[in-house]
Structure formats: C-alpha cells, structure tokens
Coordinates of C-alpha atoms in Angstrom, one line a residue:
M1 CA 52.2 116.0 155.2
P2 CA 53.0 113.7 152.4
R3 CA 56.1 113.2 150.8
R4 CA 57.4 115.2 148.3
A5 CA 58.5 112.3 145.2
P6 CA 62.3 111.8 145.1
S7 CA 64.0 114.6 142.5
G8 CA 66.5 113.6 140.2
P9 CA 66.3 110.7 136.9
R10 CA 65.4 107.1 138.3
P11 CA 68.6 105.0 138.8
V12 CA 66.1 102.5 137.5
A13 CA 66.8 104.6 133.5
T14 CA 70.0 104.8 133.5
G15 CA 71.6 102.2 134.7
T16 CA 69.5 100.2 132.0
L17 CA 70.9 102.4 129.4
G18 CA 74.8 101.9 131.1
R19 CA 74.3 97.5 130.7
T20 CA 71.9 98.5 127.0
G21 CA 75.9 101.2 126.2
R22 CA 78.1 97.4 127.6
R23 CA 76.0 95.3 125.6
L24 CA 76.9 97.3 122.5
R25 CA 80.2 98.0 122.8
R26 CA 80.6 94.6 123.8
W27 CA 79.3 92.7 120.8
G28 CA 81.3 96.3 118.9
R29 CA 85.1 94.4 119.8
R30 CA 83.5 90.3 119.1
A31 CA 83.0 92.2 115.8
W32 CA 86.0 94.1 115.4
R33 CA 88.1 90.8 116.4
G34 CA 86.0 88.5 114.0
V35 CA 86.9 90.7 110.9
A36 CA 89.9 91.7 112.3
Y37 CA 90.8 88.2 113.0
L38 CA 89.3 87.3 109.4
W39 CA 91.5 90.0 107.8
R40 CA 95.0 88.0 109.3
R41 CA 94.5 84.4 108.5
S42 CA 91.8 84.3 104.5
L43 CA 93.9 85.9 102.1
L44 CA 90.8 85.7 99.9
V45 CA 89.2 88.0 102.3
R46 CA 91.9 90.9 102.3
S47 CA 93.3 90.9 98.3
V48 CA 88.7 91.1 97.6
A49 CA 88.9 94.4 100.5
I50 CA 91.7 95.6 99.7
T51 CA 90.7 95.4 95.8
V52 CA 87.0 97.0 96.2
I53 CA 88.9 99.2 98.5
T54 CA 91.5 101.1 95.5
T55 CA 87.9 100.0 93.9
G56 CA 85.3 102.1 94.8
L57 CA 88.0 104.6 95.5
A58 CA 88.8 105.2 91.2
V59 CA 85.3 104.9 91.2
A60 CA 84.2 107.9 93.5
V61 CA 87.2 109.9 92.2
I62 CA 86.3 109.3 88.5
G63 CA 82.3 109.6 88.9
T64 CA 82.9 112.6 90.7
A65 CA 85.1 113.9 87.7
V66 CA 82.5 112.9 85.5
M67 CA 80.0 114.3 87.2
V68 CA 81.2 117.5 88.1
S69 CA 82.1 118.4 84.1
I70 CA 78.5 117.3 83.1
S71 CA 77.3 119.8 85.6
N72 CA 79.8 122.9 85.1
N73 CA 79.0 121.6 80.8
V74 CA 74.9 121.5 81.0
Y75 CA 74.4 124.8 83.2
A76 CA 76.7 126.5 80.6
Q77 CA 74.0 125.4 78.2
R78 CA 71.8 125.9 79.5
R79 CA 72.9 129.4 80.7
D80 CA 73.4 130.3 77.3
Q81 CA 70.4 129.4 76.0
I82 CA 68.9 131.6 78.9
E83 CA 71.0 134.1 78.2
A84 CA 70.1 134.5 74.7
E85 CA 66.6 133.9 75.1
S86 CA 66.7 136.5 77.4
A87 CA 68.3 139.0 75.4
R88 CA 65.8 138.4 72.7
A89 CA 62.4 138.9 75.3
T90 CA 64.0 141.9 75.7
I91 CA 64.1 143.1 71.4
V92 CA 61.0 142.0 71.7
A93 CA 59.8 143.4 74.3
Q94 CA 61.6 146.9 73.1
N95 CA 60.4 146.5 69.2
I96 CA 57.2 147.1 70.8
F97 CA 57.4 149.6 72.4
D98 CA 59.4 152.0 70.2
A99 CA 57.0 150.6 66.6
A100 CA 54.3 151.5 68.6
T101 CA 55.3 155.1 69.4
A102 CA 57.0 156.8 67.0
G103 CA 54.7 158.0 65.6
E104 CA 52.9 159.9 68.7
D105 CA 51.8 159.8 72.0
N106 CA 50.2 157.0 73.5
N107 CA 47.6 157.9 76.8
Q108 CA 47.6 155.7 79.9
S109 CA 44.9 152.7 78.0
E110 CA 47.0 152.0 75.6
L111 CA 50.2 152.4 77.6
E112 CA 49.0 149.0 79.4
T113 CA 47.4 147.5 76.0
L114 CA 51.1 147.7 74.4
Q115 CA 53.0 146.2 78.0
N116 CA 50.2 143.4 77.6
E117 CA 51.4 142.6 74.8
A118 CA 54.9 143.3 75.4
Q119 CA 54.5 140.1 77.9
Q120 CA 52.6 137.7 75.4
A121 CA 56.0 138.8 72.8
I122 CA 58.4 137.7 75.3
L123 CA 56.7 134.9 77.0
S124 CA 56.7 133.4 73.1
N125 CA 60.2 134.0 72.4
T126 CA 61.1 132.2 76.2
T127 CA 60.7 128.0 75.3
S128 CA 62.1 127.1 78.9
P129 CA 61.1 124.2 79.5
G130 CA 61.0 124.6 83.7
G131 CA 59.4 127.6 82.8
T132 CA 59.4 131.2 82.8
D133 CA 58.8 133.9 85.0
V134 CA 57.4 137.5 83.7
A135 CA 57.9 140.2 85.9
I136 CA 58.0 144.0 84.5
E137 CA 58.4 146.8 87.2
R138 CA 58.9 150.3 86.7
S139 CA 62.9 151.6 87.9
P140 CA 62.7 154.1 90.7
N141 CA 63.7 157.7 90.5
Q142 CA 60.8 157.6 87.5
T143 CA 59.0 161.4 87.0
T144 CA 57.2 161.2 83.3
P145 CA 53.5 161.8 83.0
Q146 CA 52.8 159.0 82.9
T147 CA 53.0 155.6 84.5
L148 CA 52.5 151.5 84.0
Q149 CA 51.2 149.2 86.2
T150 CA 53.5 146.5 88.0
I151 CA 52.9 143.5 85.8
V152 CA 54.1 140.1 87.2
T153 CA 53.2 136.2 86.0
P154 CA 51.4 134.1 88.4
D155 CA 53.0 132.7 90.8
F156 CA 56.4 134.8 90.3
P157 CA 59.7 134.8 92.9
D158 CA 59.7 138.1 93.7
A159 CA 61.3 137.0 96.4
V160 CA 64.1 135.7 95.4
I161 CA 64.8 139.0 93.5
T162 CA 67.9 140.3 95.5
D163 CA 68.5 143.8 95.7
S164 CA 72.5 143.5 94.7
L165 CA 70.6 142.6 90.9
R166 CA 68.4 145.4 91.0
R167 CA 70.9 147.9 91.7
E168 CA 72.9 145.7 88.4
V169 CA 70.3 146.3 86.3
G170 CA 69.2 149.1 87.7
K171 CA 72.5 150.9 87.0
D172 CA 71.2 150.2 83.0
T173 CA 73.9 149.1 81.1
G174 CA 72.8 147.7 78.3
R175 CA 73.9 144.5 78.8
L176 CA 71.7 140.9 81.1
S177 CA 72.7 140.6 84.6
L178 CA 72.0 136.7 85.7
Q179 CA 72.2 135.6 89.2
P180 CA 71.5 131.9 90.9
V181 CA 68.6 131.1 93.2
Q182 CA 66.7 129.0 93.9
L183 CA 63.2 128.1 93.7
D184 CA 60.0 127.3 96.4
D185 CA 59.0 124.0 95.0
G186 CA 55.7 122.7 97.0
G187 CA 58.7 122.6 99.9
R188 CA 61.2 121.4 97.8
R189 CA 64.2 123.5 96.4
Q190 CA 64.8 124.3 92.8
P191 CA 68.0 125.3 91.4
G192 CA 66.5 128.7 88.5
L193 CA 68.1 131.2 87.1
A194 CA 66.7 134.6 87.5
V195 CA 67.1 137.7 84.8
G196 CA 67.3 141.5 84.1
S197 CA 67.7 144.0 82.1
T198 CA 65.9 147.1 81.9
L199 CA 63.2 148.9 78.9
Q200 CA 62.3 152.7 77.8
I201 CA 58.9 153.2 77.4
P202 CA 58.2 157.1 76.0
S203 CA 56.2 159.3 78.3
A204 CA 56.3 156.2 80.7
G205 CA 60.1 156.1 81.2
Q206 CA 62.3 153.4 82.6
Y207 CA 61.2 149.7 83.2
E208 CA 62.7 146.8 84.5
L209 CA 62.0 143.3 83.0
Y210 CA 62.8 140.3 85.5
L211 CA 62.9 136.8 83.6
V212 CA 63.0 133.4 87.0
Y213 CA 63.8 130.7 84.9
D214 CA 63.4 127.1 86.2
L215 CA 65.8 124.6 86.3
S216 CA 64.1 121.8 87.4
D217 CA 64.0 119.7 84.0
A218 CA 68.2 120.2 84.4
Q219 CA 68.1 118.7 87.6
Q220 CA 67.0 116.6 86.6
T221 CA 69.1 115.2 83.8
L222 CA 71.5 116.1 86.1
D223 CA 70.1 113.4 89.5
F224 CA 70.0 110.7 86.5
V225 CA 72.5 110.8 86.1
S226 CA 73.9 110.7 88.7
Q227 CA 71.7 107.9 89.8
T228 CA 73.6 105.5 86.6
L229 CA 76.8 106.7 86.9
S230 CA 75.7 105.5 91.3
I231 CA 74.2 102.4 90.0
G232 CA 76.8 101.3 87.3
G233 CA 79.6 102.2 90.3
V234 CA 78.6 99.9 93.0
A235 CA 77.5 97.0 89.6
L236 CA 81.8 97.8 88.8
I237 CA 82.5 97.2 92.2
V238 CA 80.5 94.4 92.9
L239 CA 81.8 93.0 89.6
I240 CA 84.6 93.5 90.2
A241 CA 85.0 92.4 93.8
L242 CA 83.2 89.2 92.5
V243 CA 86.2 89.0 89.6
T244 CA 88.9 88.5 92.2
S245 CA 87.6 86.5 94.2
L246 CA 87.5 83.7 91.4
V247 CA 91.0 85.0 90.3
V248 CA 92.5 84.9 93.8
R249 CA 90.2 81.5 94.6
L250 CA 91.9 79.9 91.8
V251 CA 95.5 81.1 93.6
V252 CA 94.8 79.8 97.2
V253 CA 92.1 76.6 96.4
P254 CA 96.3 74.9 95.7
I255 CA 97.9 77.4 98.1
R256 CA 95.5 75.4 101.5
G257 CA 95.5 72.1 99.1
A258 CA 98.8 72.6 99.1
A259 CA 99.7 73.5 103.5
E260 CA 96.8 70.4 104.2
T261 CA 98.8 68.0 102.3
S262 CA 102.3 69.9 104.1
R263 CA 100.5 69.2 107.6
K264 CA 99.7 65.5 106.8
I265 CA 103.3 65.1 106.0
A266 CA 104.3 66.8 108.6
A267 CA 101.9 64.9 111.0
G268 CA 103.7 61.5 109.5
R269 CA 101.5 60.8 106.5
L270 CA 104.5 60.9 104.7
D271 CA 102.3 59.3 101.3
E272 CA 100.0 62.2 100.8
R273 CA 100.6 64.3 97.6
I274 CA 99.4 67.9 95.7
P275 CA 97.3 66.1 93.6
V276 CA 98.7 67.7 89.8
H277 CA 96.2 68.9 87.0
G278 CA 96.9 70.7 83.7
S279 CA 100.5 71.9 83.0
D280 CA 99.8 75.9 84.2
D281 CA 102.5 77.5 86.7
I282 CA 100.5 76.0 89.9
A283 CA 100.8 72.7 88.0
T284 CA 104.7 73.0 87.5
L285 CA 104.8 74.3 91.8
A286 CA 102.2 70.8 92.4
R287 CA 105.1 68.9 90.7
S288 CA 107.2 70.8 92.3
F289 CA 107.0 70.2 95.7
N290 CA 105.1 66.3 95.4
G291 CA 108.6 66.0 94.0
M292 CA 110.8 67.4 97.6
A293 CA 108.0 65.3 99.6
D294 CA 109.0 62.3 97.6
A295 CA 113.2 63.2 98.6
V296 CA 112.1 64.3 102.1
S297 CA 110.3 61.2 102.8
R298 CA 113.7 59.2 101.5
Q299 CA 115.4 60.9 103.8
I300 CA 112.7 60.6 106.5
T301 CA 113.0 57.0 105.6
Q302 CA 116.7 56.0 105.9
L303 CA 117.0 58.5 108.5
A304 CA 114.7 56.7 110.6
E305 CA 116.0 53.2 109.6
L306 CA 119.5 54.4 110.3
S307 CA 118.3 55.1 114.7
R308 CA 116.7 51.9 114.7
V309 CA 119.7 50.7 113.5
Q310 CA 121.4 52.5 116.3
Q311 CA 119.0 51.8 118.5
R312 CA 119.5 48.6 118.2
F313 CA 123.2 48.3 118.3
V314 CA 123.0 50.0 120.9
S315 CA 120.3 47.9 122.9
D316 CA 122.9 44.3 121.6
V317 CA 125.9 46.4 122.8
S318 CA 124.6 46.6 126.4
H319 CA 123.0 43.2 126.4
E320 CA 126.5 41.6 124.9
L321 CA 128.2 43.4 127.3
R322 CA 125.9 42.2 130.6
T323 CA 127.7 38.7 130.4
P324 CA 130.8 39.4 130.3
L325 CA 130.7 43.0 133.1
T326 CA 129.0 40.6 135.0
T327 CA 131.7 37.4 134.6
I328 CA 134.4 40.8 134.9
R329 CA 132.4 42.6 138.3
L330 CA 132.3 38.3 140.4
A331 CA 136.2 38.0 140.3
G332 CA 137.2 41.7 140.8
D333 CA 134.4 41.5 143.4
V334 CA 136.6 37.9 144.8
L335 CA 139.6 40.2 143.9
Y336 CA 138.9 43.2 146.0
D337 CA 137.7 41.1 149.1
A338 CA 140.7 39.8 148.8
R339 CA 143.3 42.6 148.3
H340 CA 144.1 43.3 151.9
A341 CA 146.2 39.9 151.3
F342 CA 148.1 41.6 148.1
E343 CA 151.0 44.0 148.0
P344 CA 150.2 47.7 148.1
A345 CA 150.8 48.5 144.1
V346 CA 148.1 45.0 143.3
A347 CA 146.0 45.9 146.3
R348 CA 145.3 49.7 144.7
S349 CA 145.0 48.1 141.5
A350 CA 142.2 45.8 143.5
E351 CA 140.0 49.1 143.7
L352 CA 140.4 50.6 141.2
L353 CA 139.6 47.5 139.5
H354 CA 136.6 47.6 141.3
A355 CA 135.2 50.9 141.2
Q356 CA 135.6 50.9 137.6
V357 CA 133.9 47.7 136.8
E358 CA 130.9 49.9 139.2
R359 CA 131.2 52.9 136.5
F360 CA 130.8 50.7 133.9
E361 CA 128.0 49.0 135.4
L362 CA 126.0 52.3 135.9
L363 CA 127.3 53.6 132.5
L364 CA 125.0 50.0 130.2
A365 CA 122.5 50.8 133.2
D366 CA 121.9 54.3 131.7
L367 CA 123.0 53.3 127.5
L368 CA 119.5 50.6 128.1
E369 CA 116.9 52.5 129.2
I370 CA 118.6 56.1 127.0
S371 CA 117.5 53.0 124.2
R372 CA 114.2 52.7 125.3
Y373 CA 113.3 56.5 125.6
D374 CA 114.6 56.4 122.0
A375 CA 112.7 53.6 120.5
Q376 CA 109.3 54.6 122.5
A377 CA 109.6 51.4 124.4
V378 CA 108.8 53.1 128.6
Q379 CA 105.8 53.1 130.4
L380 CA 104.9 54.6 133.6
D381 CA 104.6 52.0 136.9
T382 CA 102.6 54.8 139.0
E383 CA 101.8 53.8 142.4
P384 CA 100.2 56.7 144.9
V385 CA 103.3 59.4 145.4
V386 CA 103.9 61.1 148.4
P387 CA 106.4 64.1 146.5
A388 CA 107.4 65.3 150.5
A389 CA 108.7 62.1 152.2
L390 CA 109.8 60.7 148.9
A391 CA 112.1 63.9 149.1
A392 CA 112.6 62.9 152.7
D393 CA 114.4 59.9 152.1
I394 CA 116.0 61.6 149.6
V395 CA 117.5 63.5 151.8
E396 CA 118.2 61.1 154.6
E397 CA 119.9 58.4 152.2
F398 CA 122.5 61.9 151.3
R399 CA 122.9 63.2 154.4
P400 CA 125.7 60.5 155.1
L401 CA 127.6 62.1 151.1
A402 CA 126.6 65.8 152.4
E403 CA 128.4 65.4 155.5
R404 CA 131.6 63.8 154.2
A405 CA 131.3 67.4 151.5
G406 CA 130.9 69.2 154.1
V407 CA 127.6 70.3 152.9
D408 CA 124.7 71.2 155.1
L409 CA 122.0 69.4 153.7
R410 CA 118.1 71.2 154.0
L411 CA 114.6 69.7 153.7
R412 CA 111.7 71.6 154.1
T413 CA 108.7 71.1 152.9
P414 CA 106.0 73.5 152.8
G415 CA 103.1 71.6 150.3
G416 CA 103.2 67.8 148.6
H417 CA 101.9 66.4 151.3
T418 CA 98.8 64.8 149.5
T419 CA 99.6 61.7 147.6
M420 CA 99.7 61.5 143.9
Q421 CA 100.9 59.3 141.5
L422 CA 103.9 58.8 140.0
D423 CA 106.8 56.1 139.3
A424 CA 107.7 56.2 142.2
R425 CA 111.8 54.9 141.1
R426 CA 111.7 57.4 138.2
V427 CA 111.3 60.5 140.8
R428 CA 113.4 58.8 142.7
R429 CA 116.5 58.2 140.5
I430 CA 115.4 62.6 139.1
M431 CA 116.4 63.7 142.3
R432 CA 119.2 61.3 143.2
N433 CA 120.7 63.5 140.2
L434 CA 119.1 67.0 141.4
V435 CA 121.0 66.5 144.6
G436 CA 124.1 65.0 143.8
N437 CA 124.6 67.2 141.7
A438 CA 123.7 69.7 143.7
I439 CA 126.3 68.2 146.7
E440 CA 128.6 68.0 144.1
H441 CA 128.5 70.7 142.7
G442 CA 127.8 73.1 146.4
E443 CA 131.2 74.3 146.8
E444 CA 130.8 73.5 150.9
R445 CA 127.7 75.4 151.6
P446 CA 124.2 75.0 152.1
V447 CA 122.0 73.1 149.6
E448 CA 117.9 73.1 149.4
V449 CA 115.5 70.8 149.1
V450 CA 112.1 72.2 149.0
V451 CA 108.6 70.7 148.0
D452 CA 105.9 73.1 147.5
S453 CA 102.3 72.5 145.6
D454 CA 99.6 74.8 144.1
A455 CA 95.7 73.4 142.6
R456 CA 98.0 72.7 139.3
T457 CA 101.1 71.3 139.6
V458 CA 103.6 69.5 142.8
A459 CA 107.5 71.0 142.3
L460 CA 110.9 69.8 144.2
A461 CA 113.4 72.2 143.8
V462 CA 117.1 72.0 144.9
R463 CA 119.1 75.1 146.2
D464 CA 122.9 75.5 145.8
H465 CA 125.5 78.1 146.3
G466 CA 127.8 76.9 144.6
V467 CA 130.4 77.4 141.6
G468 CA 126.8 78.4 139.1
M469 CA 126.7 77.8 135.4
P470 CA 127.1 80.7 131.9
P471 CA 123.5 81.0 129.8
E472 CA 125.1 79.2 128.2
D473 CA 126.1 76.2 130.0
A474 CA 123.1 75.8 131.0
A475 CA 121.6 76.0 128.0
R476 CA 122.7 72.8 127.4
V477 CA 122.5 71.0 130.7
F478 CA 120.4 68.0 129.9
D479 CA 122.4 66.7 126.5
R480 CA 123.9 63.6 126.1
F481 CA 127.6 63.1 127.4
W482 CA 127.9 67.2 127.9
R483 CA 129.7 68.2 131.7
A484 CA 130.4 72.3 132.2
D485 CA 133.7 71.5 133.3
P486 CA 135.6 68.4 132.3
S487 CA 138.2 68.7 134.4
R488 CA 136.0 69.3 137.2
K489 CA 136.7 65.9 140.2
R490 CA 133.5 63.6 140.3
T491 CA 132.9 62.5 144.2
I492 CA 129.9 60.3 143.8
G493 CA 130.9 59.2 139.2
G494 CA 128.5 59.2 137.0
T495 CA 128.0 58.9 133.8
G496 CA 126.8 62.3 132.3
L497 CA 123.6 60.9 131.9
G498 CA 121.9 61.1 134.4
L499 CA 119.8 64.7 133.7
A500 CA 119.2 63.7 129.6
I501 CA 117.4 60.4 131.8
S502 CA 115.8 62.7 134.5
L503 CA 114.2 64.8 131.7
G504 CA 113.7 61.6 130.1
D505 CA 111.7 60.3 133.4
A506 CA 110.2 64.5 133.8
N507 CA 108.6 64.7 130.1
L508 CA 107.1 61.2 130.2
H509 CA 105.1 62.3 133.3
G510 CA 104.1 64.9 132.0
G511 CA 106.4 67.2 133.1
R512 CA 108.9 69.6 133.0
I513 CA 113.1 70.0 134.6
D514 CA 113.5 74.0 135.2
V515 CA 117.1 75.2 135.8
W516 CA 118.5 78.3 136.9
S517 CA 122.5 79.2 138.0
R518 CA 124.4 82.2 138.0
V519 CA 128.2 82.4 138.3
G520 CA 129.3 82.6 141.5
E521 CA 126.0 81.9 142.4
G522 CA 124.8 78.5 142.6
S523 CA 122.2 76.6 140.4
A524 CA 118.6 75.3 141.1
F525 CA 116.7 73.1 139.1
V526 CA 113.0 72.3 139.9
L527 CA 111.5 69.1 138.5
T528 CA 107.4 70.6 138.1
L529 CA 104.7 67.1 138.2
P530 CA 100.9 67.1 137.3
R531 CA 98.2 66.6 139.8
T532 CA 95.9 64.9 137.6
G533 CA 97.2 63.5 134.6
Q534 CA 98.1 65.4 131.6
V535 CA 96.7 68.7 133.2
S536 CA 99.8 71.3 131.6
T537 CA 102.2 73.0 133.3
A538 CA 103.2 75.8 131.9
T539 CA 103.9 77.5 135.3
S540 CA 105.0 75.9 138.1
A541 CA 104.6 75.8 142.4
I542 CA 108.3 77.1 142.2
P543 CA 108.7 79.3 139.6
L544 CA 112.1 80.3 138.7
P545 CA 113.2 84.5 137.3
D546 CA 114.5 84.0 134.4
L547 CA 118.8 83.0 133.4
D548 CA 119.4 86.7 133.5
D549 CA 118.1 87.6 136.9
P550 CA 118.9 87.3 140.0
Y551 CA 116.9 84.6 142.2
D552 CA 117.6 84.0 146.3
G553 CA 115.7 80.4 146.4
P554 CA 112.8 79.1 147.0
R555 CA 109.7 81.5 148.8
A556 CA 109.6 78.3 151.5
V557 CA 113.2 78.5 152.5
R558 CA 113.1 83.3 151.8
E559 CA 109.9 83.0 154.6
E560 CA 111.8 80.3 157.1
D561 CA 115.3 83.1 157.1
E562 CA 113.2 85.8 157.1

C-alpha cells in the first residue's frame, strides 16, 4: 500500500519563519541601540529631534484646527447656498403650477407638460458646480382624479433618499428638509447634500421634490487646502530642523573643540589652547578656558618641579647617608661582636645600636626604592619563575619565625605550577611583606598561603585569623608610613613602606593586590598576576568578597577543611 503523506505544517517553513523573525528582531535591537547611542552622545541630534518633534506636534495641532475651521466654513457656505437655491427652485416650480391652473382645469397631458416645464425651471435655478439631480415623486396616500408620473433626471441616486428624509418631507411643514449623503462616483465616495420639499398641484394632489447636490467641488477645495497645509507644515518642520541644526552647531562645535583641548591637556600636552575668534560669548568662554589652562599649566609645572626637587632630595639624602651609615655599621658590628666583654648596660646598648642600624639600613633601602618609583625609573628584570615553588621557598624561610610566634604556617598550591616570566626579586619581596605581616598580626592562629590559577591569572593569597581591621583602615593599608595600630609591638621590624612598595611591584607586573579584613576575623591579601603580558586582571583566580561580607578563606582551604 502506498504511504500516506504526513499532514501538518512543514518543519522547514516553520524554521525559516522563525529565523526570519529572529533576524528582524536582531536588526530592530541593533537599530534601537544605534538610535539610543546617538541620543546619549550627540547634543546636535538630541536638540534637532526634540525641536522637530515639538514643532511637528504644534504644526499638527494648528493645521488640524485650521483645517476643521475651513471645512466648517466651506460646508456652511455651501449649505446656505444650496438651501437658498432649493427654496427658490421650489417657489418657481410652485408658481408654474399655480399660474397654469388658476383659471381652468387641466387634462393629463397638460399637467405632464407643466411638470416638464417645472423640472426645467428647477434645473435653471440650481447652479451647483458639482451638478444637481432632480426627482418629483407623488406623495403616498393621495386620492385625486389625476396623477403624474414620477419624473427624475438620469442617474438620480434614489438610494441616498432615506426613509427618515421622506417622512420629514411628507409632514408638509412648509420648510426644506436637508440631509448630508454620500454619492457613488465610479467607486469613489463623494460628499453630497439631499434637499426635500413639497409641491401642491391642483387636481393632482401633493408631490415631493427632491434635489441632490454633488459637493465634490467643495471636497476638492478642502483636499487642496489640506495638501497645501501638509506640504507647508513639512517644509516648515524641515526648515526649522535646518535652522536648529545650524544654531546648535554654532554652540556644539566650540564645545567639542573645548572638550578635545581638555583631553589633550589631560594627556600632558599643556600647551594646547582653544582658538579664539571674535568677541561673542563663545569667544569669552574660550578666553576664560585658555586663562584657566594657563594657570593650571603653571601650577602643574610648579608641582612637577617641586616633586622632582623632593625626589632628588630624598635620593640624594639616601645616597649621602649610606657612607656614614656604613661607617656606623662597621663600628657597631665591632661593638656588637665584643658585647660579651662589656658591662651589662654597655652590652645592651651595643645590641640596641646594632638593631637600629639594621632598621636604618632597611629604611634607606625602602626610601631609595620609593624614590625610584616616584621618578618612574623602575624596570622589571624578568626570569622564568614557578609561582608555587616561589611561595614554598617563602613559607620555608618564615617557618622558624612562625614557630617562635606560635603560628601554624600552612601552604596549599592547587595551581600556579606553570612557569611565568616574572621579576623574582620583586615577587619575593611582596610575599615576604604579606607573610611577615600575617605572622605578626596572626595572634598565634593559623596562617594559610594559597597559590591558585585560572586561564588568565595566577593568584597568591595570604590569610590570617588575627585581629583584623575595620573598613576605613583597610582602605589605607597601602599608604606610606601608615599603621593601623601604632601602639602594637613589632616582632619583625619594618619601615612602614613595605605594602606601598609591594603595591608598586604588583602594578609593575600589570597585576594588583586586593585586601579583605574584618575586626576579630583576620585579614586576607591576594596578589593577582596576569599569565602573559598586560592582560587585564579584572578577575582573579582567588576572588575576595566585599569588606562588609564574611569570608571563609580561599577555595582550596575550604575544600581541604571539608
């Protein structure tokens, strides 16, 4: 048996329609985004659009009011004219019948002749430009010895004579009855007006006279007026849009020039100025801007010179202090080595001298490093480094200090085992600062060092569970010479510049250092480095929450604890 073809819509057609719909929606979204972009970014487009919209609304409202007024006036005039013509035609026709039958009775043929004469008189007294159709019909319920045949002009629109109009005319009130109608002109609908009245014919009774006037000429006039108003309104809107764009450009172009000049000045081209033409308000603004730029340029130059003098002073002082410090260090080492032969007070003084000289050397080294960063004279000396192995070396280096402080120092390396091009000395210095600070503030609680990585970054985190810091202190932790609690005892020493230098080292690698801390819950510092080049480190392999949110530690620590 032959198989019956499957019924229902074809999947191919449905899929095509779906793809077409999605394509149209995608194009619509792109167009909308483009319009929204222009609306936000272009003052010219926004001003012209608002002006065109408001002007269009005003023109539409005014044009509609004018068109309604003209239509009412034209219709009222034509109605009055038609009413006067119809009344005159009715009187003329009635006079013909009255004059012919005043002295004698007429037979049927004479009445029909009078009827034709009345029709001709009616047509001669109606001069409507659109044309007039006439019909004379016998009123219903008439009983007279003689009757006249209904007489109508060719193509009389009998269908437009409604029953309500016939009833109104049949009342024989002596007044004209008018009714607006719609005429069929070759498939097109044209306005018209139907007028009804009565004629009294002796020996024939009452007859109804209907006149249908074609008002297409008035409609043509209104169409012409409407077209003229529309063209004039569109031309007015276009003209206003052009004038608005010209006026706005006179303002926008200088503003764009000022914005471009501002960007150049912000980029370091302090000699850029806005061209000044004329003496109007825009020229006054340009001169004021240029004066402000001159003042700012002088201030920036003075500040830059002062900064260079300050940097040079710090660098020179640091270098000059090295020579006497070296002499003091040698003399102090001699005294320190021979302290056992001194009296206890002198021996203690030798130990204090030795410790402070070492701290002084660290301070000088940090000051020299900070001066290099300020002078932008720091360069990376990269080499192949495995971050996980580097973190393991730092942990082993600080393990004796952690044991003396009663801190359990833990290392976890779920990632970071690939080789990277880093400045090993600077990364070691960062880790030493972070691990040393964690041990010092760890309050004899565990400190976790975690190394992890993803497709873009490698992160090294140090988490302690010590005293922690409030948010306002965490925001200043990288400031120079700043300490959250100056009264705390230092177990490792330090100069107050370690974290500032660490942040500079991280930025030099294209990375960053994030911090999280809460009072009583400890702190977490995360060094994030890009895997290759200056790839963005907007995300990190070890993300940190906001300062107000709790933190359970890096993912590797949580997984191991579980």
